[in-house]
PDB file of C-alpha atoms in Angstrom:
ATOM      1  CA  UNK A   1       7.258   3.027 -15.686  1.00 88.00           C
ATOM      2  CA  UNK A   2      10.634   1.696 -14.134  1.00 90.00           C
ATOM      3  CA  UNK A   3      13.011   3.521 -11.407  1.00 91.00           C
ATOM      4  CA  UNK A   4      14.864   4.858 -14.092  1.00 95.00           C
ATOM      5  CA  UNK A   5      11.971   6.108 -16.394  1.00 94.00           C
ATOM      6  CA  UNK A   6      10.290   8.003 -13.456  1.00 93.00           C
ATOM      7  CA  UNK A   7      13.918   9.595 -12.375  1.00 93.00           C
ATOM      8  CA  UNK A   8      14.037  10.466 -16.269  1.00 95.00           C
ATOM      9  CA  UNK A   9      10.728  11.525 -16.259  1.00 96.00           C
ATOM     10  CA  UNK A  10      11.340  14.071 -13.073  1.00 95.00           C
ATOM     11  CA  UNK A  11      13.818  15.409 -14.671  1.00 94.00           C
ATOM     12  CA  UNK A  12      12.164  16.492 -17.717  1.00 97.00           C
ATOM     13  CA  UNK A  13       9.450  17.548 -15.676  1.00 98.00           C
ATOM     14  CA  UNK A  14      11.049  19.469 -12.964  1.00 96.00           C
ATOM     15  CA  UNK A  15      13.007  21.546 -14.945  1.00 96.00           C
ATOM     16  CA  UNK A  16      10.712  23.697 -17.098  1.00 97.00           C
ATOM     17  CA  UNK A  17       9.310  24.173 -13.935  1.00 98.00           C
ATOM     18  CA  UNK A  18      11.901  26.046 -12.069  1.00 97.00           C
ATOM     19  CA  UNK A  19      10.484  29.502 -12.719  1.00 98.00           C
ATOM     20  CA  UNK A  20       7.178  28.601 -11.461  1.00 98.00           C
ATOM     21  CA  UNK A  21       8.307  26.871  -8.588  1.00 99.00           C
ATOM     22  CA  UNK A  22      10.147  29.640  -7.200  1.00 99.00           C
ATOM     23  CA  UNK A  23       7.247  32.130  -7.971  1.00 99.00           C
ATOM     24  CA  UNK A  24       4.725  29.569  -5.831  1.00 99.00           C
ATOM     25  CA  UNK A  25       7.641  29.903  -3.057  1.00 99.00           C
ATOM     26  CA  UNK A  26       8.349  33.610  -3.372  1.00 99.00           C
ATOM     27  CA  UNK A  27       4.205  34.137  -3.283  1.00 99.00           C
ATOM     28  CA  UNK A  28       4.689  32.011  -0.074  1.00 99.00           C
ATOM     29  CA  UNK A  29       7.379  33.737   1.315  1.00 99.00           C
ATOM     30  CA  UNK A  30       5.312  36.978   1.325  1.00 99.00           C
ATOM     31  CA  UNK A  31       2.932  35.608   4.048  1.00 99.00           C
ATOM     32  CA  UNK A  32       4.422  36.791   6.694  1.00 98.00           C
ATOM     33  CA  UNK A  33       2.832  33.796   9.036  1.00 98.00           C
ATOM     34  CA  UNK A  34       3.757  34.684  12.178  1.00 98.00           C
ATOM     35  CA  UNK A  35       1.316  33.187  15.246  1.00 97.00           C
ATOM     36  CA  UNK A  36      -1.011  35.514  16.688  1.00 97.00           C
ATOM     37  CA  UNK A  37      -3.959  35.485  18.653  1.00 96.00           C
ATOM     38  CA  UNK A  38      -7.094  33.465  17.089  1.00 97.00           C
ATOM     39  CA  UNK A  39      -9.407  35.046  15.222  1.00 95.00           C
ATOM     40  CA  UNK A  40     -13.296  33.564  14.004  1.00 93.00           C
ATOM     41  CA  UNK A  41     -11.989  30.104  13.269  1.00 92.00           C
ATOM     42  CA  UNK A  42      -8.100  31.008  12.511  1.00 98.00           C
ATOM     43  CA  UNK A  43      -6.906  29.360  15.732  1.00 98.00           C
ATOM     44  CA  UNK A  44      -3.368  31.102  14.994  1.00 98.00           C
ATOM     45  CA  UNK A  45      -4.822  34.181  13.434  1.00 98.00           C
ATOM     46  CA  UNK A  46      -4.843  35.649   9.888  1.00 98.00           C
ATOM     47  CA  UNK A  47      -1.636  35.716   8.678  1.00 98.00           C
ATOM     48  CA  UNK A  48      -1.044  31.855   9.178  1.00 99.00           C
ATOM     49  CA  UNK A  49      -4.876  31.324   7.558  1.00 99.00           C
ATOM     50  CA  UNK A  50      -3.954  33.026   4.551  1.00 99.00           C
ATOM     51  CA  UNK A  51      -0.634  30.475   4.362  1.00 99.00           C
ATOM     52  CA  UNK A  52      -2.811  27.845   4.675  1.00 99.00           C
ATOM     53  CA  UNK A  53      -5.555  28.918   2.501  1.00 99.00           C
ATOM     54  CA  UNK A  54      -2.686  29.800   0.268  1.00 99.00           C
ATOM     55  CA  UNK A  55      -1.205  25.258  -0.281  1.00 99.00           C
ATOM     56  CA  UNK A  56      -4.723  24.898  -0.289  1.00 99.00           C
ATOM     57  CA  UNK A  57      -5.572  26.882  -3.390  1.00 99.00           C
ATOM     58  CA  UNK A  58      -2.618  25.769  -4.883  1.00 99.00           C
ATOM     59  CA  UNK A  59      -2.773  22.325  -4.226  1.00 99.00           C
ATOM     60  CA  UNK A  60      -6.512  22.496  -5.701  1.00 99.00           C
ATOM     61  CA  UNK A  61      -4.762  24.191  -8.993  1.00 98.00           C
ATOM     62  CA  UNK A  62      -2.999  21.062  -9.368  1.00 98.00           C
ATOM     63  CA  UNK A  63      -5.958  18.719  -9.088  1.00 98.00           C
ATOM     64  CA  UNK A  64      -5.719  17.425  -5.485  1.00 99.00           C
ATOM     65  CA  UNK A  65      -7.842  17.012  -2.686  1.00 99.00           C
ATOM     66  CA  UNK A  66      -7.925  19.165  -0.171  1.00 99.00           C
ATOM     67  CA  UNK A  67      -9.179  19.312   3.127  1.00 98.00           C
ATOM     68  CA  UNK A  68      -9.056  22.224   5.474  1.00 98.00           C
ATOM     69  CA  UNK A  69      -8.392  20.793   9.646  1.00 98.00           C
ATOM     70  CA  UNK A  70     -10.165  23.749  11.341  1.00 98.00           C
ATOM     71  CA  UNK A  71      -7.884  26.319  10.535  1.00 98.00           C
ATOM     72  CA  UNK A  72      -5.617  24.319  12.505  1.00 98.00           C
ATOM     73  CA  UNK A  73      -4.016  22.037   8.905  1.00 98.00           C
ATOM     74  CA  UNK A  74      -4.317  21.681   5.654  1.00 99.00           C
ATOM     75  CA  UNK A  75      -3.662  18.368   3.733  1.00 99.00           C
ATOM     76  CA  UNK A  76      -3.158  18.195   0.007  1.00 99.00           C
ATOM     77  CA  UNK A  77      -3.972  14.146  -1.217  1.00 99.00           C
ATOM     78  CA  UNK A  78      -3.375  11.934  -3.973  1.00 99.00           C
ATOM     79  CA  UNK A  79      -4.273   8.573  -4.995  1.00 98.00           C
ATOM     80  CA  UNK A  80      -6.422   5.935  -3.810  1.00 96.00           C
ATOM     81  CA  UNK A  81      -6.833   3.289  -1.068  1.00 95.00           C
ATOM     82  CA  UNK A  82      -6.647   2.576   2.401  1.00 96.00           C
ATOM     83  CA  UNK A  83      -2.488   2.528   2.887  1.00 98.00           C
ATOM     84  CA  UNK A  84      -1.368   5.906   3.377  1.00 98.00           C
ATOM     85  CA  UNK A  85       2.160   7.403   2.836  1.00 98.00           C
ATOM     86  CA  UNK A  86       2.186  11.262   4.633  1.00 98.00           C
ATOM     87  CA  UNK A  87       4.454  14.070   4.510  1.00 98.00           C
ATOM     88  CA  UNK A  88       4.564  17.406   7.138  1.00 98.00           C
ATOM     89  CA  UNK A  89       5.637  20.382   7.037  1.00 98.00           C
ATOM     90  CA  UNK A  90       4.349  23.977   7.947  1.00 98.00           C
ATOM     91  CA  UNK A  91       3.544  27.223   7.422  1.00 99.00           C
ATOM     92  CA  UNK A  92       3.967  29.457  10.421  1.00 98.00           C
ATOM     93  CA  UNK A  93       7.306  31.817  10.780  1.00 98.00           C
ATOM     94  CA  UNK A  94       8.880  33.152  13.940  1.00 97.00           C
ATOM     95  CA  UNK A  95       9.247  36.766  13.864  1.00 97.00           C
ATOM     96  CA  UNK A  96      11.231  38.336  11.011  1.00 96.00           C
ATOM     97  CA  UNK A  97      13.479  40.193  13.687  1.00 94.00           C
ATOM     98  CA  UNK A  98      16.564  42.459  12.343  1.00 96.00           C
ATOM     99  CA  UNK A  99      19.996  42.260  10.575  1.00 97.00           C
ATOM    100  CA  UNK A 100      18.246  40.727   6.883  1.00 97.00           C
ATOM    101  CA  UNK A 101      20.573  42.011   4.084  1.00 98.00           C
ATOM    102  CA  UNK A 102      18.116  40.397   2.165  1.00 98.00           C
ATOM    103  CA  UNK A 103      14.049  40.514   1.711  1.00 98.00           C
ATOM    104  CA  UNK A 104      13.014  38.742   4.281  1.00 98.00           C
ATOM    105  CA  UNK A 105       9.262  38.206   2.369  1.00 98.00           C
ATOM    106  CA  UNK A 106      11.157  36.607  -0.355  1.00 98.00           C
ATOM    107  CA  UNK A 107      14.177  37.540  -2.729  1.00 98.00           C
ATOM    108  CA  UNK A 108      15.811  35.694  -5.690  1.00 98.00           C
ATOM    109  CA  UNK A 109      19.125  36.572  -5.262  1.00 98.00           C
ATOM    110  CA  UNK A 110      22.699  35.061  -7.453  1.00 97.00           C
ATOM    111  CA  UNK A 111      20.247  31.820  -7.602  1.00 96.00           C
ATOM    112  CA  UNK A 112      19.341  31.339  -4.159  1.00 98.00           C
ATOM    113  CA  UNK A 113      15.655  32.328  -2.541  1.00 98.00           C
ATOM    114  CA  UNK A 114      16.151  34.391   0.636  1.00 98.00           C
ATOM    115  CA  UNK A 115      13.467  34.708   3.038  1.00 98.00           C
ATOM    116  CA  UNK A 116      11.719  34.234   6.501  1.00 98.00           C
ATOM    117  CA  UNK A 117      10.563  30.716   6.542  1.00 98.00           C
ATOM    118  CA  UNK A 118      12.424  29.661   3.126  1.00 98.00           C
ATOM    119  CA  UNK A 119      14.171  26.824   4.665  1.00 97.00           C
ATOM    120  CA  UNK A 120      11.911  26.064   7.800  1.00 97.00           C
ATOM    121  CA  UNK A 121       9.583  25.122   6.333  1.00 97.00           C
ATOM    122  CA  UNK A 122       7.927  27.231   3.366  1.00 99.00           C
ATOM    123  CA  UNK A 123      10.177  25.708   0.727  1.00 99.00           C
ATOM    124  CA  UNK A 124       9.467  22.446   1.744  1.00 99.00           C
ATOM    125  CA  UNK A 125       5.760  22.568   2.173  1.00 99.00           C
ATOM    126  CA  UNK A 126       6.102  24.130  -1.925  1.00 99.00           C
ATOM    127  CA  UNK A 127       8.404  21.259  -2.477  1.00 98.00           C
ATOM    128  CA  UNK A 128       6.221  18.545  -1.142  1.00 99.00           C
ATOM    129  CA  UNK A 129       3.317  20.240  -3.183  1.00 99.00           C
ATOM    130  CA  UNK A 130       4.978  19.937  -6.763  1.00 99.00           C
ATOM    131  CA  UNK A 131       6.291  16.315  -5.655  1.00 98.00           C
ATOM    132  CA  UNK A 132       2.132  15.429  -5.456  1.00 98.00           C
ATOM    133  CA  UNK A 133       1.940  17.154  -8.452  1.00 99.00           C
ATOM    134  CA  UNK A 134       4.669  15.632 -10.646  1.00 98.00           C
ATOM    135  CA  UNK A 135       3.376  12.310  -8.972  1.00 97.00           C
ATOM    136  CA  UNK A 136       0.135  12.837 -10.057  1.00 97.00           C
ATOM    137  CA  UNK A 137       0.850  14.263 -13.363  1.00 97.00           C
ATOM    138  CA  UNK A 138       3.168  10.995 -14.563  1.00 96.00           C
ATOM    139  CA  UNK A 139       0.266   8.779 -14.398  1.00 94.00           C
ATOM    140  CA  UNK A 140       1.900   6.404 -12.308  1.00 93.00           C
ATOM    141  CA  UNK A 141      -0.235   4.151 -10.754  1.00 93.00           C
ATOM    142  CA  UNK A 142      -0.382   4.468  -7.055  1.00 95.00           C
ATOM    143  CA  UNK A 143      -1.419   2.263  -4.526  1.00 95.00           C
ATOM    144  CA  UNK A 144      -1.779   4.046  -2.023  1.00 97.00           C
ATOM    145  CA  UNK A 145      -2.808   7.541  -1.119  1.00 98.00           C
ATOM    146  CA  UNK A 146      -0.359  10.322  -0.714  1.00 99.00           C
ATOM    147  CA  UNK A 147      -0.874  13.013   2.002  1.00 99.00           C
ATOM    148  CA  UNK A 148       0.771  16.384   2.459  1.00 99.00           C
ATOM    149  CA  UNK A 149      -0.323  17.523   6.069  1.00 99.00           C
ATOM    150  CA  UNK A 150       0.527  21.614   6.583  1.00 99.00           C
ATOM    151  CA  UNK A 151       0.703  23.010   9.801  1.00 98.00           C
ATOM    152  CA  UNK A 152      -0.153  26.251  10.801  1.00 98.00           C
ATOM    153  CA  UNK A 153       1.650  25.883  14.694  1.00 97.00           C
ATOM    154  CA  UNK A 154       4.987  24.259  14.583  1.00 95.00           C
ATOM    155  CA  UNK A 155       6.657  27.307  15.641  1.00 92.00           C
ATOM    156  CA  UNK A 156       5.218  27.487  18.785  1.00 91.00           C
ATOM    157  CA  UNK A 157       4.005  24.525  20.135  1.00 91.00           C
ATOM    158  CA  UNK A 158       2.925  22.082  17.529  1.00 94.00           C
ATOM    159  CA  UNK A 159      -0.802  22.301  18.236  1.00 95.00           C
ATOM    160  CA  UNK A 160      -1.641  22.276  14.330  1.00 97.00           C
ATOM    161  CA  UNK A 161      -0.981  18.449  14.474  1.00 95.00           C
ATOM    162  CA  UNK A 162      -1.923  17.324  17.490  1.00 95.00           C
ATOM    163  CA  UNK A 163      -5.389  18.613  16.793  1.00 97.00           C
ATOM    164  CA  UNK A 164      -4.851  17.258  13.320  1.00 97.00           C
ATOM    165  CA  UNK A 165      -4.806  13.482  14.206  1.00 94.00           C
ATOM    166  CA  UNK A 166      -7.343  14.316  17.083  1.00 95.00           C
ATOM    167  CA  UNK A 167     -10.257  15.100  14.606  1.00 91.00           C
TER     168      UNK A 167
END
């Protein structure tokens, strides 16, 4: 498959998508991953765990590999070899706060999702996700693997990765 086929190909693929992908964000969205204190192996406690847990079942829907940091990461993979190509984002919010005219766990609204954590960084943690998926589902040859890496920390301090390329 050529540049062009595989553009053509994403957009025949993306589209009858749409619905689900903004469900898989909305879903997301109502996390409300904000950093606490750890908990029994959730370093940042249970909200950010289920967030995590949450690509990770997802990502597994889809066929990937998975691999759980600690409670620290997630990473979602595809393909084969030693090369690697990688991708970040993450999952933790900063407090929802006041003054939403909007649902701040996720609202569809005149075509646009509204929510804590829709832009930084939920929707593109989903986005990355269905990128490994339409990647994966094309049958396009890779030769490399392909790595999503989900923090759980970013919001406060970063740790998530750090520990991430420690281990």
């Amino acid at each position: 498959m050529n540049e062009k086929e595989f553009a053509s190909y994403l957009d025949s693929w993306i589209e009858p998508k749409r619905d689900e992908i903004v469900d898989c964000l909305l879903r997301l969205l109502r996390i409300p991953s904000v950093g606490t204190e750890a908990v029994d192996g959730k370093p940042f406690g249970e909200e950010v765990d289920k967030a995590l847990r949450f690509v990770t079942q997802e990502a597994e829907r889809f066929g990937m590999k998975t691999k759980n940091v600690d409670g620290y990461a997630v990473h979602a993979e595809i393909g084969s070899g030693e090369e690697m190509a990688m991708t970040l984002t993450h999952v933790d919010i900063v407090p929802i706060g006041s003054g939403w005219t909007k649902d701040a766990l996720g609202e569809v609204s005149e075509g646009y999702v509204y929510g804590r954590g829709a832009q930084d960084n939920k929707g593109p943690t989903v986005a990355c996700l269905y990128a490994l998926r339409a990647l994966k589902e094309s049958g396009v040859p890779l030769k490399r693997r392909v790595r999503h890496v989900v923090g759980g920390n970013e919001e406060s301090g970063f740790r998530c990765v750090r520990h991430y390329f420690e281990v």
